[in-house]
Amino acid sequence: MDVSHKKFNRVDLLTLEGRMDAASAPQLKQHIDALFEQGRYRIVLDLAKLDYIASPGLRVLIEARKRARDRKLTDIEGGDVRIANLPPRIKEVFDLTGFTSLFEIYNDTLDAVGSF
Amino acid sequence: MFLSIEVVANQAGLAQLLRFVDEAEQRMALGEEQAYILRLAIEEIATNLMKYGYTTNAPGPIQVACDTATGALRIVIRDQGKPFDPHTAPPPDLSTSLERRRVGGLGLFLVRELTDELVYRHDAISGWNELTLIKRAEHERG
């Protein structure tokens, strides 16, 4: 899996490409942990080019969102991990596991970035 | 087309299995859904065997065979770990509360939901467990 990073003023966009399997899920966790360590808790994950996800990847996503939301950035704003562009196969997995209702999901990357 | 492999149930074995899936995807004429379930089933079942089937100090064998002789994808996964029928696994927590949500059990749940047939057998004499998963081609399902 390839992870590319684009930094906006208030938001970080991580674009995932390929397969997030047991071997590559920790790679995403490292990217997210690095952002958290810099105090950056507003993250958009663009999954348009993600071909595969299994339980290790789902675990990384949910734990990242929990940690981001625990972080209160201002009195009214917290951190979050939001999703952009769910491909049909990944959406099926999200739907089956109830992840669709656990995340804010956008059909457009800029909408997701602008939602913060 | 028939492909098979035997590995030891540890991280190196899992890496071998994922390479085996890459090869199977290239050599077998699989539909998109079949390719997905092939990778998912092998990854999730093997990970489960490493965690719960065998003790860490004594990882045993995992045998995987897959074929498309009948048009459907058939995956057979055999091991000598603790007997475990995936049908008896407790359902995962699918509640919608992020704070309370636990993620354990999602892998087996996905495998059960995304395969068309899943048959478990345990041979008490030899100690082998055998899990057979069937995923039919998209055009063969009603």
CSV table of C-alpha atoms in Angstrom, one decimal:
chain,number,residue,atom,x,y,z
A,1,MET,CA,0.0,0.0,0.0
A,2,ASP,CA,1.2,3.5,-0.8
A,3,VAL,CA,0.4,6.4,1.5
A,4,SER,CA,0.8,9.9,0.2
A,5,HIS,CA,0.4,13.0,2.4
A,6,LYS,CA,-0.8,16.5,1.6
A,7,LYS,CA,-0.7,19.1,4.3
A,8,PHE,CA,-3.3,21.8,4.4
A,9,ASN,CA,-3.4,24.6,6.9
A,10,ARG,CA,-5.8,22.9,9.3
A,11,VAL,CA,-6.1,19.4,7.8
A,12,ASP,CA,-3.9,16.6,6.7
A,13,LEU,CA,-5.0,14.5,3.7
A,14,LEU,CA,-3.7,10.9,3.5
A,15,THR,CA,-4.3,9.2,0.2
A,16,LEU,CA,-4.2,5.4,0.3
A,17,GLU,CA,-3.4,3.3,-2.8
A,18,GLY,CA,-3.3,-0.5,-3.1
A,19,ARG,CA,-4.1,-3.1,-0.4
A,20,MET,CA,-4.3,-2.5,3.3
A,21,ASP,CA,-3.6,-6.0,4.6
A,22,ALA,CA,-2.0,-7.3,7.9
A,23,ALA,CA,1.4,-6.4,6.6
A,24,SER,CA,0.6,-2.8,5.5
A,25,ALA,CA,-2.0,-1.7,8.1
A,26,PRO,CA,0.8,-0.7,10.6
A,27,GLN,CA,2.2,1.6,7.9
A,28,LEU,CA,-1.0,3.7,8.0
A,29,LYS,CA,-0.9,3.7,11.8
A,30,GLN,CA,2.7,5.1,11.7
A,31,HIS,CA,1.6,7.9,9.4
A,32,ILE,CA,-1.4,8.8,11.6
A,33,ASP,CA,0.7,8.5,14.8
A,34,ALA,CA,3.3,10.8,13.3
A,35,LEU,CA,0.6,13.4,12.6
A,36,PHE,CA,-0.8,13.1,16.1
A,37,GLU,CA,2.6,13.6,17.6
A,38,GLN,CA,2.8,16.9,15.7
A,39,GLY,CA,-0.5,17.9,17.3
A,40,ARG,CA,-2.4,17.4,14.0
A,41,TYR,CA,-5.7,15.7,14.7
A,42,ARG,CA,-7.8,16.7,11.7
A,43,ILE,CA,-7.2,14.0,9.1
A,44,VAL,CA,-9.0,13.0,5.9
A,45,LEU,CA,-8.3,9.6,4.4
A,46,ASP,CA,-8.9,9.4,0.7
A,47,LEU,CA,-9.7,5.7,-0.1
A,48,ALA,CA,-10.6,6.1,-3.8
A,49,LYS,CA,-7.6,3.9,-4.8
A,50,LEU,CA,-7.8,1.5,-2.0
A,51,ASP,CA,-8.4,-2.0,-3.3
A,52,TYR,CA,-8.6,-4.1,-0.2
A,53,ILE,CA,-9.1,-3.8,3.6
A,54,ALA,CA,-9.4,-6.4,6.2
A,55,SER,CA,-9.8,-6.4,10.0
A,56,PRO,CA,-6.3,-5.0,10.8
A,57,GLY,CA,-7.0,-2.0,8.6
A,58,LEU,CA,-10.4,-1.5,10.1
A,59,ARG,CA,-8.8,-1.6,13.6
A,60,VAL,CA,-6.3,1.1,12.6
A,61,LEU,CA,-9.2,3.3,11.3
A,62,ILE,CA,-11.4,3.1,14.3
A,63,GLU,CA,-8.6,3.5,16.8
A,64,ALA,CA,-7.4,6.6,14.9
A,65,ARG,CA,-10.8,8.1,15.0
A,66,LYS,CA,-11.3,7.5,18.7
A,67,ARG,CA,-7.9,9.1,19.5
A,68,ALA,CA,-8.6,12.1,17.2
A,69,ARG,CA,-12.0,12.7,18.7
A,70,ASP,CA,-10.6,12.4,22.2
A,71,ARG,CA,-8.5,15.4,21.4
A,72,LYS,CA,-10.3,18.6,22.0
A,73,LEU,CA,-8.6,21.3,20.0
A,74,THR,CA,-10.7,24.3,21.0
A,75,ASP,CA,-13.7,24.7,23.2
A,76,ILE,CA,-16.0,23.8,20.3
A,77,GLU,CA,-13.8,21.8,18.0
A,78,GLY,CA,-12.2,18.4,18.3
A,79,GLY,CA,-10.0,16.4,16.0
A,80,ASP,CA,-11.5,13.8,13.7
A,81,VAL,CA,-10.6,11.2,11.1
A,82,ARG,CA,-12.9,11.5,8.1
A,83,ILE,CA,-13.2,9.4,5.0
A,84,ALA,CA,-13.4,10.5,1.3
A,85,ASN,CA,-14.3,8.4,-1.7
A,86,LEU,CA,-15.3,4.9,-0.6
A,87,PRO,CA,-14.9,2.4,-3.5
A,88,PRO,CA,-17.8,-0.1,-3.9
A,89,ARG,CA,-15.9,-3.1,-2.5
A,90,ILE,CA,-14.6,-1.2,0.5
A,91,LYS,CA,-18.1,0.3,1.0
A,92,GLU,CA,-19.5,-3.2,1.2
A,93,VAL,CA,-17.0,-4.0,4.0
A,94,PHE,CA,-17.9,-0.7,5.8
A,95,ASP,CA,-21.6,-1.5,5.5
A,96,LEU,CA,-21.3,-5.0,6.8
A,97,THR,CA,-19.2,-4.0,9.8
A,98,GLY,CA,-21.3,-0.9,10.7
A,99,PHE,CA,-18.3,1.4,9.9
A,100,THR,CA,-20.5,3.4,7.5
A,101,SER,CA,-22.3,4.9,10.5
A,102,LEU,CA,-19.1,5.3,12.6
A,103,PHE,CA,-17.4,7.7,10.2
A,104,GLU,CA,-18.2,10.9,8.4
A,105,ILE,CA,-17.9,9.8,4.8
A,106,TYR,CA,-17.7,12.2,1.8
A,107,ASN,CA,-18.0,11.6,-1.9
A,108,ASP,CA,-15.4,14.3,-2.7
A,109,THR,CA,-12.0,14.9,-1.2
A,110,LEU,CA,-12.3,18.7,-1.1
A,111,ASP,CA,-15.7,18.4,0.6
A,112,ALA,CA,-14.1,16.2,3.3
A,113,VAL,CA,-11.1,18.6,3.7
A,114,GLY,CA,-13.5,21.5,3.8
A,115,SER,CA,-15.8,19.9,6.4
A,116,PHE,CA,-13.3,20.7,9.2
B,1,MET,CA,-6.3,-24.7,-11.8
B,2,PHE,CA,-5.2,-26.0,-8.4
B,3,LEU,CA,-2.6,-24.2,-6.2
B,4,SER,CA,-1.5,-25.2,-2.7
B,5,ILE,CA,1.0,-24.2,-0.1
B,6,GLU,CA,2.1,-25.2,3.4
B,7,VAL,CA,3.6,-22.7,5.9
B,8,VAL,CA,4.3,-22.4,9.6
B,9,ALA,CA,1.8,-20.4,11.6
B,10,ASN,CA,4.0,-17.3,12.3
B,11,GLN,CA,4.7,-13.9,10.8
B,12,ALA,CA,7.0,-15.3,8.1
B,13,GLY,CA,4.3,-17.9,7.2
B,14,LEU,CA,1.7,-15.1,6.9
B,15,ALA,CA,4.0,-13.2,4.6
B,16,GLN,CA,4.4,-16.4,2.5
B,17,LEU,CA,0.7,-16.8,2.4
B,18,LEU,CA,0.1,-13.2,1.2
B,19,ARG,CA,2.7,-13.8,-1.6
B,20,PHE,CA,0.8,-17.1,-2.5
B,21,VAL,CA,-2.4,-15.0,-2.8
B,22,ASP,CA,-0.6,-12.6,-5.2
B,23,GLU,CA,0.4,-15.6,-7.3
B,24,ALA,CA,-3.1,-17.2,-7.2
B,25,GLU,CA,-4.6,-13.9,-8.3
B,26,GLN,CA,-2.4,-13.8,-11.3
B,27,ARG,CA,-2.7,-17.4,-12.3
B,28,MET,CA,-6.4,-18.1,-11.6
B,29,ALA,CA,-9.2,-16.5,-13.6
B,30,LEU,CA,-10.9,-15.0,-10.6
B,31,GLY,CA,-13.7,-12.4,-10.5
B,32,GLU,CA,-13.1,-9.3,-8.4
B,33,GLU,CA,-15.2,-10.6,-5.5
B,34,GLN,CA,-13.5,-14.0,-5.6
B,35,ALA,CA,-10.1,-12.4,-5.5
B,36,TYR,CA,-11.1,-10.2,-2.5
B,37,ILE,CA,-12.5,-13.2,-0.5
B,38,LEU,CA,-9.4,-15.3,-1.4
B,39,ARG,CA,-7.1,-12.7,0.2
B,40,LEU,CA,-9.5,-11.9,3.1
B,41,ALA,CA,-10.1,-15.6,4.0
B,42,ILE,CA,-6.5,-16.6,3.9
B,43,GLU,CA,-5.3,-13.5,5.8
B,44,GLU,CA,-8.0,-13.6,8.5
B,45,ILE,CA,-8.0,-17.3,9.1
B,46,ALA,CA,-4.2,-17.5,9.2
B,47,THR,CA,-4.0,-14.6,11.6
B,48,ASN,CA,-6.6,-16.2,13.8
B,49,LEU,CA,-4.7,-19.5,13.8
B,50,MET,CA,-1.5,-17.6,14.8
B,51,LYS,CA,-3.3,-15.9,17.7
B,52,TYR,CA,-5.6,-18.6,19.0
B,53,GLY,CA,-5.2,-21.8,17.2
B,54,TYR,CA,-1.6,-22.5,18.1
B,55,THR,CA,0.4,-21.5,21.1
B,56,THR,CA,3.1,-18.9,20.4
B,57,ASN,CA,5.9,-21.2,21.4
B,58,ALA,CA,4.7,-24.1,19.1
B,59,PRO,CA,3.4,-22.8,15.8
B,60,GLY,CA,2.2,-25.6,13.7
B,61,PRO,CA,1.4,-26.0,10.0
B,62,ILE,CA,-1.2,-24.1,7.9
B,63,GLN,CA,-2.1,-25.8,4.6
B,64,VAL,CA,-4.0,-23.8,2.0
B,65,ALA,CA,-5.3,-25.1,-1.3
B,66,CYS,CA,-7.5,-23.4,-3.8
B,67,ASP,CA,-9.1,-24.3,-7.0
B,68,THR,CA,-11.7,-23.2,-9.5
B,69,ALA,CA,-12.5,-26.6,-11.0
B,70,THR,CA,-16.2,-26.2,-10.7
B,71,GLY,CA,-16.2,-22.5,-11.7
B,72,ALA,CA,-16.6,-21.5,-8.1
B,73,LEU,CA,-13.5,-20.6,-6.1
B,74,ARG,CA,-12.9,-23.2,-3.4
B,75,ILE,CA,-10.4,-22.5,-0.6
B,76,VAL,CA,-9.4,-25.3,1.8
B,77,ILE,CA,-7.5,-24.3,4.9
B,78,ARG,CA,-6.1,-27.0,7.2
B,79,ASP,CA,-4.4,-26.8,10.5
B,80,GLN,CA,-3.6,-28.8,13.6
B,81,GLY,CA,-4.3,-26.2,16.2
B,82,LYS,CA,-7.1,-26.1,18.7
B,83,PRO,CA,-10.4,-27.2,17.2
B,84,PHE,CA,-12.5,-24.1,16.3
B,85,ASP,CA,-15.7,-23.9,14.2
B,86,PRO,CA,-16.0,-20.3,12.9
B,87,HIS,CA,-19.8,-20.8,13.0
B,88,THR,CA,-19.6,-20.7,16.8
B,89,ALA,CA,-17.7,-17.5,17.0
B,90,PRO,CA,-19.6,-14.8,18.9
B,91,PRO,CA,-21.0,-12.0,16.7
B,92,PRO,CA,-18.9,-8.9,16.7
B,93,ASP,CA,-20.0,-5.7,18.3
B,94,LEU,CA,-21.7,-3.8,15.5
B,95,SER,CA,-23.1,-1.0,17.7
B,96,THR,CA,-23.0,2.5,16.3
B,97,SER,CA,-21.4,4.2,19.2
B,98,LEU,CA,-17.7,5.0,18.4
B,99,GLU,CA,-16.8,5.2,22.1
B,100,ARG,CA,-18.1,1.8,23.0
B,101,ARG,CA,-17.3,0.0,19.8
B,102,ARG,CA,-14.9,-2.9,20.0
B,103,VAL,CA,-13.3,-4.3,16.9
B,104,GLY,CA,-12.6,-7.9,17.9
B,105,GLY,CA,-14.1,-10.7,15.8
B,106,LEU,CA,-14.6,-8.5,12.7
B,107,GLY,CA,-12.3,-10.7,10.5
B,108,LEU,CA,-14.2,-14.0,10.9
B,109,PHE,CA,-17.5,-12.1,10.6
B,110,LEU,CA,-16.4,-10.7,7.3
B,111,VAL,CA,-15.3,-14.1,6.1
B,112,ARG,CA,-18.6,-15.6,7.1
B,113,GLU,CA,-20.6,-12.8,5.5
B,114,LEU,CA,-18.7,-12.7,2.2
B,115,THR,CA,-18.4,-16.4,1.4
B,116,ASP,CA,-21.3,-18.4,-0.1
B,117,GLU,CA,-20.5,-21.6,1.8
B,118,LEU,CA,-18.3,-22.3,4.8
B,119,VAL,CA,-17.9,-25.9,6.1
B,120,TYR,CA,-15.8,-26.8,9.1
B,121,ARG,CA,-14.6,-30.4,9.9
B,122,HIS,CA,-12.4,-31.7,12.7
B,123,ASP,CA,-10.8,-35.1,12.5
B,124,ALA,CA,-10.4,-36.2,16.1
B,125,ILE,CA,-8.1,-39.0,15.1
B,126,SER,CA,-5.5,-37.1,13.1
B,127,GLY,CA,-6.2,-33.8,14.9
B,128,TRP,CA,-6.5,-31.9,11.6
B,129,ASN,CA,-9.1,-29.0,11.3
B,130,GLU,CA,-10.3,-28.3,7.8
B,131,LEU,CA,-12.2,-25.3,6.7
B,132,THR,CA,-13.7,-25.2,3.2
B,133,LEU,CA,-14.9,-21.9,1.8
B,134,ILE,CA,-16.8,-21.5,-1.5
B,135,LYS,CA,-17.2,-18.3,-3.4
B,136,ARG,CA,-19.2,-18.6,-6.6
B,137,ALA,CA,-18.6,-16.4,-9.6
B,138,GLU,CA,-20.8,-13.3,-9.6
B,139,HIS,CA,-22.9,-14.5,-12.6
B,140,GLU,CA,-23.6,-17.8,-10.9
B,141,ARG,CA,-25.3,-16.3,-7.8
B,142,GLY,CA,-29.0,-15.7,-7.8
